[in-house]
Tab-separated table of C-alpha atoms (C1' of nucleotides) in Angstrom:
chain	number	residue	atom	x	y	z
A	1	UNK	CA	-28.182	6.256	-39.060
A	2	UNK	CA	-27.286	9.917	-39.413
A	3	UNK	CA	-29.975	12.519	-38.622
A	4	UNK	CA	-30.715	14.938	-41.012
A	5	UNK	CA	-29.234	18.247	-39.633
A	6	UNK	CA	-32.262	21.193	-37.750
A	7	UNK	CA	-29.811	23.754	-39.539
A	8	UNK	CA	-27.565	24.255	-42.342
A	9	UNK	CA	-24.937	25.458	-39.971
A	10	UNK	CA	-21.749	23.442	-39.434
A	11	UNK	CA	-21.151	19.599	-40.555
A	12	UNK	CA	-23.057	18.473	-36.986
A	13	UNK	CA	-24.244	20.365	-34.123
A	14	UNK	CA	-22.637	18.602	-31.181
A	15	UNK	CA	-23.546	18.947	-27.109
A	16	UNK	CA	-23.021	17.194	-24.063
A	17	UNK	CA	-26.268	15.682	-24.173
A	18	UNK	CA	-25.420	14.189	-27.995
A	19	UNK	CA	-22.390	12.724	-26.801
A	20	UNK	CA	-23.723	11.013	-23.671
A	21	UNK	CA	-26.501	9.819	-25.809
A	22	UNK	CA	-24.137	8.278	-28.030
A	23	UNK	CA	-22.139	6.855	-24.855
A	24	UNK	CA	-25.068	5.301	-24.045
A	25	UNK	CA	-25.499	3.448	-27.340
A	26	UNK	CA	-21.986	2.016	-26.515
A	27	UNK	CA	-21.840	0.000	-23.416
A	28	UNK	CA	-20.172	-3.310	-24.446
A	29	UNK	CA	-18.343	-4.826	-21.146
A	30	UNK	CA	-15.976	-1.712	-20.968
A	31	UNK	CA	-17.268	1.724	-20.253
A	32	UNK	CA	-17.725	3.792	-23.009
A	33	UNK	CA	-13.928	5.528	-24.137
A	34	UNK	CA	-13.534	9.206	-25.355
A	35	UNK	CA	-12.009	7.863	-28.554
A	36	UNK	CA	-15.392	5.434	-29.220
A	37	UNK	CA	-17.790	7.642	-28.208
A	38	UNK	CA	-15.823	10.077	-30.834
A	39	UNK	CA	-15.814	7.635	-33.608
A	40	UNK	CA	-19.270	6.618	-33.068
A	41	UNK	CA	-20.046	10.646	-33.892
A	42	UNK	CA	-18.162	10.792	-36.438
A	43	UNK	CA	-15.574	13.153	-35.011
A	44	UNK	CA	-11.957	13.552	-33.833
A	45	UNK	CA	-11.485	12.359	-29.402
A	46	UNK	CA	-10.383	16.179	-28.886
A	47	UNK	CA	-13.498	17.434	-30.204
A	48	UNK	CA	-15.505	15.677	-26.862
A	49	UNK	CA	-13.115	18.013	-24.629
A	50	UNK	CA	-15.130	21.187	-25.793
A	51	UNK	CA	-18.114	19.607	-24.373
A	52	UNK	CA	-17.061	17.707	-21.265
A	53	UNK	CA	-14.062	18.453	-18.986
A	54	UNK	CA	-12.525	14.796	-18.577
A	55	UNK	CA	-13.751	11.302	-19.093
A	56	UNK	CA	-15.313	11.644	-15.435
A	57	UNK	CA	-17.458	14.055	-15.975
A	58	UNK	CA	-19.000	11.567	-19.088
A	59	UNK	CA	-19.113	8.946	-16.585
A	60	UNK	CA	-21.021	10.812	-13.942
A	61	UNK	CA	-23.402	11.750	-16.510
A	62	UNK	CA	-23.924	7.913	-17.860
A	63	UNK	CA	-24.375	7.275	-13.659
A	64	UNK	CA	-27.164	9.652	-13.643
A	65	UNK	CA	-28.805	8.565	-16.674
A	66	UNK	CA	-28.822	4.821	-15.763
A	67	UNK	CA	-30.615	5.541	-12.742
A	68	UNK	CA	-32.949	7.657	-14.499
A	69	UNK	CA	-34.228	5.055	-16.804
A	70	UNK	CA	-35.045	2.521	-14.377
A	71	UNK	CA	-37.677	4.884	-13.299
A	72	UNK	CA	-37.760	6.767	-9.949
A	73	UNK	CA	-41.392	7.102	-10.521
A	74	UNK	CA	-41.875	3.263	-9.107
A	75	UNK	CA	-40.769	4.654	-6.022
A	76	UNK	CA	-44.129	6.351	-5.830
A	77	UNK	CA	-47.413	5.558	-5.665
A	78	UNK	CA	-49.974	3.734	-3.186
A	79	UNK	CA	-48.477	-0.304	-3.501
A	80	UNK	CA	-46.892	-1.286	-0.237
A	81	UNK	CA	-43.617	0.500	0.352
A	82	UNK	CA	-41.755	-2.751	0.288
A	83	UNK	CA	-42.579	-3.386	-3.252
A	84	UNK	CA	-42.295	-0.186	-4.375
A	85	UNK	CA	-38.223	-0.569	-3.570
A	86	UNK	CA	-38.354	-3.812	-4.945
A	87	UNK	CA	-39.795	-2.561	-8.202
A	88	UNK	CA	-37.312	-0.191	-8.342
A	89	UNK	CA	-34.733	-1.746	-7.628
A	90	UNK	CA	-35.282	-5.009	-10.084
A	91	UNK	CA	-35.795	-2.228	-12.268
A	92	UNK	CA	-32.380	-0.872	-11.646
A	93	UNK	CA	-31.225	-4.335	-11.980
A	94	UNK	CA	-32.147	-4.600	-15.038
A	95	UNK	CA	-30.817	-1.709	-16.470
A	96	UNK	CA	-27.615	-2.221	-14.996
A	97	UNK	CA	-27.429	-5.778	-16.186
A	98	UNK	CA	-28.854	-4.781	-19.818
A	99	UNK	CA	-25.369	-2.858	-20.588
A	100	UNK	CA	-22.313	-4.086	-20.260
A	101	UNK	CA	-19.772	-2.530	-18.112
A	102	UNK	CA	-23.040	-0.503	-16.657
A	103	UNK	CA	-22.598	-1.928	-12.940
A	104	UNK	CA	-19.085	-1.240	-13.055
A	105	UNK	CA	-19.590	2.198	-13.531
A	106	UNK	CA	-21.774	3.343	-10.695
A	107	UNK	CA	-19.068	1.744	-8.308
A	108	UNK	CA	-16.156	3.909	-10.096
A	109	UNK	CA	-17.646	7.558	-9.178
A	110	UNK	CA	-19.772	9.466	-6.575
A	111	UNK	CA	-23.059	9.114	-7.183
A	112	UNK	CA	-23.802	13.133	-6.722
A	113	UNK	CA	-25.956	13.840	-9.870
A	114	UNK	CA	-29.657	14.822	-9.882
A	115	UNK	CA	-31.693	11.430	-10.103
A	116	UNK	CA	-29.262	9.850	-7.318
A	117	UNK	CA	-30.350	12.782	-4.984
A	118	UNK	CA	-33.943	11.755	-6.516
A	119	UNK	CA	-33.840	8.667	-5.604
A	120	UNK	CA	-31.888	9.209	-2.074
A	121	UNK	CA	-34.704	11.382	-0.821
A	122	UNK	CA	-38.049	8.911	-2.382
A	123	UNK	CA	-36.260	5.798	-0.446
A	124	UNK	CA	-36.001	8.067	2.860
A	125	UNK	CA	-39.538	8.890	2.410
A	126	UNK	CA	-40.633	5.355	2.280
A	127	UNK	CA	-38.781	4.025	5.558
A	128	UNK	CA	-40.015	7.066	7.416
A	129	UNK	CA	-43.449	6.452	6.176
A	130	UNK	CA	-42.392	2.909	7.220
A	131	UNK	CA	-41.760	4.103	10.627
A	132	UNK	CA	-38.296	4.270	11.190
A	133	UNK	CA	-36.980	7.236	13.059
A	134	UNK	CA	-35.041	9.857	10.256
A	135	UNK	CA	-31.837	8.735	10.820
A	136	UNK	CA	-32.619	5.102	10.567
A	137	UNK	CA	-34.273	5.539	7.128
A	138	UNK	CA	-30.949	7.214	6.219
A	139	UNK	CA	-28.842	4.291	7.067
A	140	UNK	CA	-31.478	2.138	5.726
A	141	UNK	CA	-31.369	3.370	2.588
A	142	UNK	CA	-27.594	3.445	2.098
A	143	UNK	CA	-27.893	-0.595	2.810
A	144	UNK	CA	-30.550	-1.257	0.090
A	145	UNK	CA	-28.079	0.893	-2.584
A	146	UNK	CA	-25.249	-0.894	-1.452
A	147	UNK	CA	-26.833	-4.015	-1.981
A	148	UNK	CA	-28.177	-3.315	-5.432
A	149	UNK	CA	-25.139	-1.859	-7.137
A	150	UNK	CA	-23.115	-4.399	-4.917
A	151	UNK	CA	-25.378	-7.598	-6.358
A	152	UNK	CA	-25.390	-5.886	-9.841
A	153	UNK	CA	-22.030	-5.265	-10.601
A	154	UNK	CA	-21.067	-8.829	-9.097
A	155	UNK	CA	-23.475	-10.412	-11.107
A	156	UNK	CA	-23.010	-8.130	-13.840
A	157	UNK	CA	-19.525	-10.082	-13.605
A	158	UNK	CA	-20.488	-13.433	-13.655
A	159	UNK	CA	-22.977	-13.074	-16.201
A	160	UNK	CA	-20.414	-11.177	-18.735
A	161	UNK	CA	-22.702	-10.365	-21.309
A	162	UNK	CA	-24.308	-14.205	-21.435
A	163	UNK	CA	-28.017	-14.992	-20.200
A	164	UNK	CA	-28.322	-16.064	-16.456
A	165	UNK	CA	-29.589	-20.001	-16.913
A	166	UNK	CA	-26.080	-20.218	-18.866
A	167	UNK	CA	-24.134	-19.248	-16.336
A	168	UNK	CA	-26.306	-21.380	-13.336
A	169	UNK	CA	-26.115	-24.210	-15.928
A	170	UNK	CA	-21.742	-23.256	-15.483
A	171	UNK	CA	-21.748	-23.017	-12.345
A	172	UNK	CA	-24.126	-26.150	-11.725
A	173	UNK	CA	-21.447	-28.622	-13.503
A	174	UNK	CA	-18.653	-27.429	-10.810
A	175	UNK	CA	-17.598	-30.118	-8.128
A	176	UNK	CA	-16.795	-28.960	-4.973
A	177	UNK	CA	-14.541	-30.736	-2.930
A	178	UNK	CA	-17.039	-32.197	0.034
A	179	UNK	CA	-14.319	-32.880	2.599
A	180	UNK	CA	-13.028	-29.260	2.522
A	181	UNK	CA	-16.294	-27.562	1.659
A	182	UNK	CA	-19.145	-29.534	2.594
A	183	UNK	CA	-21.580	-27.058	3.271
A	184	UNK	CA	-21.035	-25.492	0.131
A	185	UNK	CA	-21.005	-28.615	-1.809
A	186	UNK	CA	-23.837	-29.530	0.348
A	187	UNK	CA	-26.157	-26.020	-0.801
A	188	UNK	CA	-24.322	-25.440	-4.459
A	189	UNK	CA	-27.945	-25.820	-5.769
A	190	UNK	CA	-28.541	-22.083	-3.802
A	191	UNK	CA	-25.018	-20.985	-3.857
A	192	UNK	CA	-24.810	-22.211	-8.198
A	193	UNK	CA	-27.867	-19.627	-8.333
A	194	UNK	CA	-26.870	-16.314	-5.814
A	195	UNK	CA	-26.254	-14.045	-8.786
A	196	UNK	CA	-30.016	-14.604	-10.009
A	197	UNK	CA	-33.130	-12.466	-10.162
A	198	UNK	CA	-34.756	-14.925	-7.145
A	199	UNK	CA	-31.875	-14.703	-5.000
A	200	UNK	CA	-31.882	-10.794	-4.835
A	201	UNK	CA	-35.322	-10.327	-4.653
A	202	UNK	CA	-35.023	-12.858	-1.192
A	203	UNK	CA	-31.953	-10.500	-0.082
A	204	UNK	CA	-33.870	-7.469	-0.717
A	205	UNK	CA	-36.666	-8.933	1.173
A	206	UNK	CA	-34.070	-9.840	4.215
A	207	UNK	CA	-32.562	-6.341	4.427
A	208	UNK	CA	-36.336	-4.584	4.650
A	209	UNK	CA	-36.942	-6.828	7.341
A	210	UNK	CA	-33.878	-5.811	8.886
A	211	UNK	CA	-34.123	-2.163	8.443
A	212	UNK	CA	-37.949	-2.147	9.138
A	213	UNK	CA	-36.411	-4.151	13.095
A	214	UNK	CA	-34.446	-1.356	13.735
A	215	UNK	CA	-37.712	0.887	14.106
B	1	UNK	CA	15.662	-2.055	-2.677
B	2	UNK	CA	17.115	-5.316	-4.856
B	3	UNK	CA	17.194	-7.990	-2.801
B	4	UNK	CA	20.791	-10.193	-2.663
B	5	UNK	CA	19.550	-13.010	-5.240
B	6	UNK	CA	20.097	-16.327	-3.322
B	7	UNK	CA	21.930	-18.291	-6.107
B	8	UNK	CA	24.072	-16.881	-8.993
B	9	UNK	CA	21.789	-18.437	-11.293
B	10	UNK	CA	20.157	-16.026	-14.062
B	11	UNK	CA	19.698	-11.877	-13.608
B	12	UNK	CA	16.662	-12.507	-11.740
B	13	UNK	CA	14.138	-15.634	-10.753
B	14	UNK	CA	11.153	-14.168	-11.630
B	15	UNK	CA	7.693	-16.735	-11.152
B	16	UNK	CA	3.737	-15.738	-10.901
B	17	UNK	CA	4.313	-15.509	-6.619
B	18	UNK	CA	6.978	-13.019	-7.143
B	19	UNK	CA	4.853	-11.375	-9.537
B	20	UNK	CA	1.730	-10.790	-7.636
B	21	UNK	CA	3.886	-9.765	-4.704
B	22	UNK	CA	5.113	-6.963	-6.810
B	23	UNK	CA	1.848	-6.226	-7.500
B	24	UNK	CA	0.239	-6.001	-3.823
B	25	UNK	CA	2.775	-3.213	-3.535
B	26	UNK	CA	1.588	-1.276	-6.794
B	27	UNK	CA	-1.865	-0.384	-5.463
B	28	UNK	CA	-2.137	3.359	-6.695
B	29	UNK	CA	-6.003	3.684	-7.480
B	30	UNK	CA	-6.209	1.898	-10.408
B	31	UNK	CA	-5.585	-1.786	-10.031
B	32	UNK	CA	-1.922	-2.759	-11.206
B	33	UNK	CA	-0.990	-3.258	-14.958
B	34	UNK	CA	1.117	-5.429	-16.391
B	35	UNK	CA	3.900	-2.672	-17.571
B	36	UNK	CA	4.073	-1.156	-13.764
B	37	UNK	CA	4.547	-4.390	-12.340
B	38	UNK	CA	6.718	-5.288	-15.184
B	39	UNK	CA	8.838	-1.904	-14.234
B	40	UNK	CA	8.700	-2.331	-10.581
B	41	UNK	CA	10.276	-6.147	-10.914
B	42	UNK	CA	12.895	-4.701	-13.286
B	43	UNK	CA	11.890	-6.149	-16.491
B	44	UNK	CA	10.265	-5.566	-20.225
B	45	UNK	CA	5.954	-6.200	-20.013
B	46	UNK	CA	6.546	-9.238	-22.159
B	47	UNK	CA	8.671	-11.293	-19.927
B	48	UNK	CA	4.909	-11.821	-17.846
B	49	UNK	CA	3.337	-13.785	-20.132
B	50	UNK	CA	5.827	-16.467	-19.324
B	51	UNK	CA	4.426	-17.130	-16.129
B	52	UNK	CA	0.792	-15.340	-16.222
B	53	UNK	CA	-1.785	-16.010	-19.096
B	54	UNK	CA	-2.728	-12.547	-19.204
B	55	UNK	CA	-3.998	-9.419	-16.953
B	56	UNK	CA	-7.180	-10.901	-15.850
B	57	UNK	CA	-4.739	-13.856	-14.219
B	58	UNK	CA	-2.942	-10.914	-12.749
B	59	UNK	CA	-6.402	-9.890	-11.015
B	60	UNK	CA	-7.322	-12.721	-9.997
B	61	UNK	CA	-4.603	-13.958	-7.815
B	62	UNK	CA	-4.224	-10.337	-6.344
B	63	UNK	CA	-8.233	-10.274	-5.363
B	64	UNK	CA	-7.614	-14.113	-3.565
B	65	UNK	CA	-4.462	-12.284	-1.506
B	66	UNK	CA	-6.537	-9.809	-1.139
B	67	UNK	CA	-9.397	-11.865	0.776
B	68	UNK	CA	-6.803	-13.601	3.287
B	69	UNK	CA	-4.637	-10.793	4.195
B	70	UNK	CA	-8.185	-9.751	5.873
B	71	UNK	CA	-7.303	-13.239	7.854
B	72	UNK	CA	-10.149	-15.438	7.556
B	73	UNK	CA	-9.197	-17.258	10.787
B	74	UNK	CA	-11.242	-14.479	12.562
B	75	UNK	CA	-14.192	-16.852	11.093
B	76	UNK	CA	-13.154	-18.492	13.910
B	77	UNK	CA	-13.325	-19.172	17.794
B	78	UNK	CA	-15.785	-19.114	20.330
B	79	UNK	CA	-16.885	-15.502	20.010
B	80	UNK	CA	-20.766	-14.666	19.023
B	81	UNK	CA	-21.124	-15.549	15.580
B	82	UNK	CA	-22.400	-12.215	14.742
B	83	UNK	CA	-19.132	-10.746	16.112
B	84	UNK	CA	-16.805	-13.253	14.161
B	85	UNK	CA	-18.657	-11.934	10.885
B	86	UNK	CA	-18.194	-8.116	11.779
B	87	UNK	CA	-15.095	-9.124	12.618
B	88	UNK	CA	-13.976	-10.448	9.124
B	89	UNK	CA	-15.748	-7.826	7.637
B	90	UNK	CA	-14.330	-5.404	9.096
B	91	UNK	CA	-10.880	-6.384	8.800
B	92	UNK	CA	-11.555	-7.202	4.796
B	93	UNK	CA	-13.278	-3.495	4.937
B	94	UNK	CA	-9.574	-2.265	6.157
B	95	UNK	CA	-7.468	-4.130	3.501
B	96	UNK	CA	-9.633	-2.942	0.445
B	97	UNK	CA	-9.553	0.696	1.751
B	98	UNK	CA	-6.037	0.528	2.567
B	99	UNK	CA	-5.042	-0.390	-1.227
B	100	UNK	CA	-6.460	2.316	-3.448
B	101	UNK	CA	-7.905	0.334	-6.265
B	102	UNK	CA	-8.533	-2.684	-4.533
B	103	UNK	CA	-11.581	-2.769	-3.566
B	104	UNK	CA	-13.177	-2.074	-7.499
B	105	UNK	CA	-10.763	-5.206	-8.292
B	106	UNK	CA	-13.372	-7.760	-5.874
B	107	UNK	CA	-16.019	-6.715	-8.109
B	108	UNK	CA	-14.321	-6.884	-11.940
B	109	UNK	CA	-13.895	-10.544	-11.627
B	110	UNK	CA	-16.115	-13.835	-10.946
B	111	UNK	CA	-13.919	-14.676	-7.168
B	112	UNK	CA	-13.413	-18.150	-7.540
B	113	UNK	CA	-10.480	-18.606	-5.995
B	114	UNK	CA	-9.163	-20.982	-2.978
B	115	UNK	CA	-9.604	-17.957	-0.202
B	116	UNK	CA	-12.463	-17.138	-1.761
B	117	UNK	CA	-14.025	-20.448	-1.091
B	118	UNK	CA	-12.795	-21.076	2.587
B	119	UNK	CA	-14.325	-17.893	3.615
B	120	UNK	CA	-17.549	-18.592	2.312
B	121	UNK	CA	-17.716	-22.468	3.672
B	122	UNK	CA	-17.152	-20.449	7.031
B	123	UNK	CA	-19.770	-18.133	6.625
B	124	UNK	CA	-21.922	-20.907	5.844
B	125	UNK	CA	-21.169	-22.925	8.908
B	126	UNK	CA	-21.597	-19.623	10.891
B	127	UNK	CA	-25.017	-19.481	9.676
B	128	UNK	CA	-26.043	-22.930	10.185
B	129	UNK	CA	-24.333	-23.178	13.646
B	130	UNK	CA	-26.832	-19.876	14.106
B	131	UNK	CA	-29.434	-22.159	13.198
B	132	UNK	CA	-30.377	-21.058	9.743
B	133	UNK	CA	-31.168	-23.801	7.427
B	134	UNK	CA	-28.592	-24.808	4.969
B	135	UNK	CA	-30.013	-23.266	1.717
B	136	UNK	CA	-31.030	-19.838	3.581
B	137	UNK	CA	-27.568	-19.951	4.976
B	138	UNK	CA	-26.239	-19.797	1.309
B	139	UNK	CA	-28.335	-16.795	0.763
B	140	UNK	CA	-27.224	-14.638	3.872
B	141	UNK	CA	-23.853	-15.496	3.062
B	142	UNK	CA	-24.045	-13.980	-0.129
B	143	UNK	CA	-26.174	-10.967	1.362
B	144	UNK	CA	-23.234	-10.377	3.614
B	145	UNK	CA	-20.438	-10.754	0.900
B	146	UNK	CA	-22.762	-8.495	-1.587
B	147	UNK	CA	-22.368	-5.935	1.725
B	148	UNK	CA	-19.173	-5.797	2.276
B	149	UNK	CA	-17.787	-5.739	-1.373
B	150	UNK	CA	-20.043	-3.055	-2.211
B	151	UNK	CA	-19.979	-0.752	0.494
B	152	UNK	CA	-16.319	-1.215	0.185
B	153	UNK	CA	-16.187	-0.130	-3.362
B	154	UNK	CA	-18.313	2.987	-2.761
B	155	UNK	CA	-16.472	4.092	0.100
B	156	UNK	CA	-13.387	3.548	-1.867
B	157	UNK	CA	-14.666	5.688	-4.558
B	158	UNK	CA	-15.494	8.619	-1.910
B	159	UNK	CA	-12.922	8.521	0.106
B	160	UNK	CA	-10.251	8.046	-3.373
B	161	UNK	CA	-7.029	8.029	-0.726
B	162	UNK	CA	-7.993	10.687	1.351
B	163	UNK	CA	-8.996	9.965	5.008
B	164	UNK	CA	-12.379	9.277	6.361
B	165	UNK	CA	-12.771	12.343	8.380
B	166	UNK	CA	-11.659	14.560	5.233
B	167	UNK	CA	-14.492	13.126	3.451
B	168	UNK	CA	-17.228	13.659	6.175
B	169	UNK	CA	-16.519	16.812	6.404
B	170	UNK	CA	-16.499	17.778	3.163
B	171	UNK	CA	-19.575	15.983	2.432
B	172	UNK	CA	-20.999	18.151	5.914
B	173	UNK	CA	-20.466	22.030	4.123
B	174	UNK	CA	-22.780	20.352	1.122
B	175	UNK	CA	-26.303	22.183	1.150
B	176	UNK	CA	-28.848	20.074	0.142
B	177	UNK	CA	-31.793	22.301	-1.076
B	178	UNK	CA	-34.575	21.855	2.179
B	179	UNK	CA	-37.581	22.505	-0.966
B	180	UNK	CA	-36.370	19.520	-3.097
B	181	UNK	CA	-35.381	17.395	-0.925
B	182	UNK	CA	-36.240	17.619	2.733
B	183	UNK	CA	-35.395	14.397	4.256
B	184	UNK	CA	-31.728	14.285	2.608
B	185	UNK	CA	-31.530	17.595	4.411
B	186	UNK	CA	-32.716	17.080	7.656
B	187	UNK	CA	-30.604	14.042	8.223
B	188	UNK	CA	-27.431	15.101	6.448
B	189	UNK	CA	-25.736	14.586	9.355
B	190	UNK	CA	-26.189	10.906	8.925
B	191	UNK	CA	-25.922	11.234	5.545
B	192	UNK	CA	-22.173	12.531	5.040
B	193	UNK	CA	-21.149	9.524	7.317
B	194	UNK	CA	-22.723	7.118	5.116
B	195	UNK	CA	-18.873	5.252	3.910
B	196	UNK	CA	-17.490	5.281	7.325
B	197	UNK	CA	-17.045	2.301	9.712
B	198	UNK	CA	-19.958	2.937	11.935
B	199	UNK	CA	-22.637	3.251	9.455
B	200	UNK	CA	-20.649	-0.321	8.325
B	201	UNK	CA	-21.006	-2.053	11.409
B	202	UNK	CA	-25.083	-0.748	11.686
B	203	UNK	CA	-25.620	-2.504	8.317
B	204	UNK	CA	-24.060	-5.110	9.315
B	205	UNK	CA	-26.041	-5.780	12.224
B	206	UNK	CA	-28.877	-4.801	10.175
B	207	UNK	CA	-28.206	-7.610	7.682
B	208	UNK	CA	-27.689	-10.364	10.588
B	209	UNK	CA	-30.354	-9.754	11.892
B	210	UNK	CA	-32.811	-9.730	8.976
B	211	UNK	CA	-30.730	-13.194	8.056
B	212	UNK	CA	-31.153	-14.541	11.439
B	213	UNK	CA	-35.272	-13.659	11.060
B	214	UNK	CA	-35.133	-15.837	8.224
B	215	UNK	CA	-34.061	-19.528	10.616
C	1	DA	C1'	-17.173	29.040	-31.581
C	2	DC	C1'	-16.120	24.733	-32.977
C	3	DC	C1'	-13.286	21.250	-34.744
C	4	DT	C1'	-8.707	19.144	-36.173
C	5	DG	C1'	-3.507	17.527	-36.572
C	6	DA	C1'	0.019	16.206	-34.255
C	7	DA	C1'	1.977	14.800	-30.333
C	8	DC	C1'	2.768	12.779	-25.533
C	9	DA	C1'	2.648	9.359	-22.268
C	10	DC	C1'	0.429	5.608	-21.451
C	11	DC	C1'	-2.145	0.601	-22.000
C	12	DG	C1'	-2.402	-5.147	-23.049
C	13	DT	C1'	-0.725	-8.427	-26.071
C	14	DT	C1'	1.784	-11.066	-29.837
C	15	DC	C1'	5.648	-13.029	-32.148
C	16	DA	C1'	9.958	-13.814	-33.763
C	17	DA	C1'	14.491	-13.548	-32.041
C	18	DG	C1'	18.315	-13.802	-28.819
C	19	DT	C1'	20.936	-16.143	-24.820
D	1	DA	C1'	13.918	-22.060	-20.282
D	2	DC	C1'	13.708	-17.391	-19.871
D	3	DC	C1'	13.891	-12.832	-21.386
D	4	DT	C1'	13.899	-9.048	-25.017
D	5	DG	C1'	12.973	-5.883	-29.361
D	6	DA	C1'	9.866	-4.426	-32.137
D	7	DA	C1'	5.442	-3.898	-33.340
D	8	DC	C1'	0.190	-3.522	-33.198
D	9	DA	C1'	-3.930	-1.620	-31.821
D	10	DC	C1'	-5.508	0.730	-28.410
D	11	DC	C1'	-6.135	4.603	-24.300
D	12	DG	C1'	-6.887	9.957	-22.138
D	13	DT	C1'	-5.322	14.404	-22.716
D	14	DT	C1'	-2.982	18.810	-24.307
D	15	DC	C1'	-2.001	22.534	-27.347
D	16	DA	C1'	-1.390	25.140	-31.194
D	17	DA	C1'	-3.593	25.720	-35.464
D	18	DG	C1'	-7.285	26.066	-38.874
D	19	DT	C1'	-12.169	27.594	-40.411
DNA sequence: ACCTGAACACCGTTCAAGT
DNA sequence: ACCTGAACACCGTTCAAGT
């Protein structure tokens, strides 16, 4: 587990970029403490503060590297520009729901790092491709990040670190009350399943529609 | 600031109501903890657990207060259906923002509570009434929830107890670099506004409409 | 320049004890 | 039945000190 030091220099050579890279390791429903990202180095929680001003500053670096690695890069290319957000987004999906605690994060800080600003300016380029006038695309983009950190973290939630058929199965085997709630008793095969893959793809699906009618 | 206790009875008649009254008042940015609310009612953490399980208890009752103080009788009447829904949302919108904290709290926990469920058995009629099919109506309902929760929580975030107008124009004297990224620059305008209450309503009406395309 | 020891002011929670 | 004292295992952060 321990890398074999570049240099003889001092007991470990420490950096930002270690330490976030060891945050990252360390996702687990909470976001990652000073004092675990520490231990996981091997080091004393003071020793981060050389490094990185506050536990923000970690936690707007994790934010930027979550976006990151679900891939700005399927924002591009020559599919149809609806599935090109959809890829991306399922993409950030994942990510988000593949650490604990992940969702919760990018609703805790401003999301002013590089790849947000990345990925701000690709999705404005595909709804003015689209055809939506410059200031629509803007306000069409903030709805499609809203709704995919939105459904993330409050699936992220639900789910709690178990797979998503267990928590349908859960949510299958409540009884609603039919004479207060009949609708929802009435639909609780749809409503058992909104925090699943199909259901956000069909949401993502009715807010391009939406944006794309306001061309 | 004590209240004259109504009977002689014992120092103070503490239960879980009194308790998450306390509570609603404690909103400071993060969401309340036991020993503040403990301190605010006068009395050691551990006297809690005698009427609360344990913190996430805590958060849960204070998210269901949360969703009626927004009054889900505006759900209601013989306006438009899309205004009744803007309506709700925007008044839900108000309450999160006006508790600093309380708006991450609707997305830490699963919201299965009794508010929780009246106001989505009313969104569902909404959408039937509208003439949605039952099962799509259980998706836009979520699509809508997913909205408001979300864009709640970033604003929240953003605006961290300041005002909207202080954030705007903050956001305003950013320069985004023109080379890099073109189309964030040439519509920072809208940009900067994204977590106020107009770009709110216009995804709103975004949403309802890309919902209402789905009947 | 980089890391640590010791401390401060916090958390949630448990358990045995007091009244 | 209701509340407390004392403790446990945690937090983020600061500051003076060591190497």
């Amino acid at each position: 587990m321990e890398e074999k030091p570049q240099r003889p220099g001092p007991k470990r050579s420490l950096s930002a970029t270690r330490i976030v890279d060891a945050a990252m390791e360390l996702f687990d429903g909470e976001s990652p403490s000073i004092r675990g990202v520490a231990a996981h180095l091997g080091v004393r929680p003071n020793t981060l503060y050389t490094y990185l001003p506050d536990r923000a500053a970690l936690e707007r670096a994790l934010v930027d590297r979550l976006l990151a690695e679900a891939d700005p890069d399927l924002l591009l290319g020559r599919k149809g520009w609806r599935k090109r957000v959809e890829d991306y987004a399922c993409a950030l999906r994942g990510v988000l729901l593949g650490r604990r605690g992940a969702a919760a994060l990018l609703h805790t800080a401003p999301m002013d790092g590089p790849t947000a600003a990345l990925v701000g300016e690709r999705l404005l380029a595909i709804f003015v491709a689209a055809g939506l006038a410059p200031d629509d695309a803007a306000r069409a983009t903030y709805v499609v990040i809203v709704h995919v950190l939105g459904s993330a973290t409050l699936t992220a939630a639900d789910l709690n670190g178990r797979g998503e058929e267990a928590v349908v199965a859960e949510r299958m085997a409540i009884q609603m009350d039919a004479q207060y709630f009949p609708l929802t008793a009435a639909t609780w095969p749809v409503v058992a399943r909104w925090n699943t893959e199909d259901q956000f793809r069909w949401s993502l699906q009715v807010l391009l529609v939406g944006c794309a009618g306001s061309a």
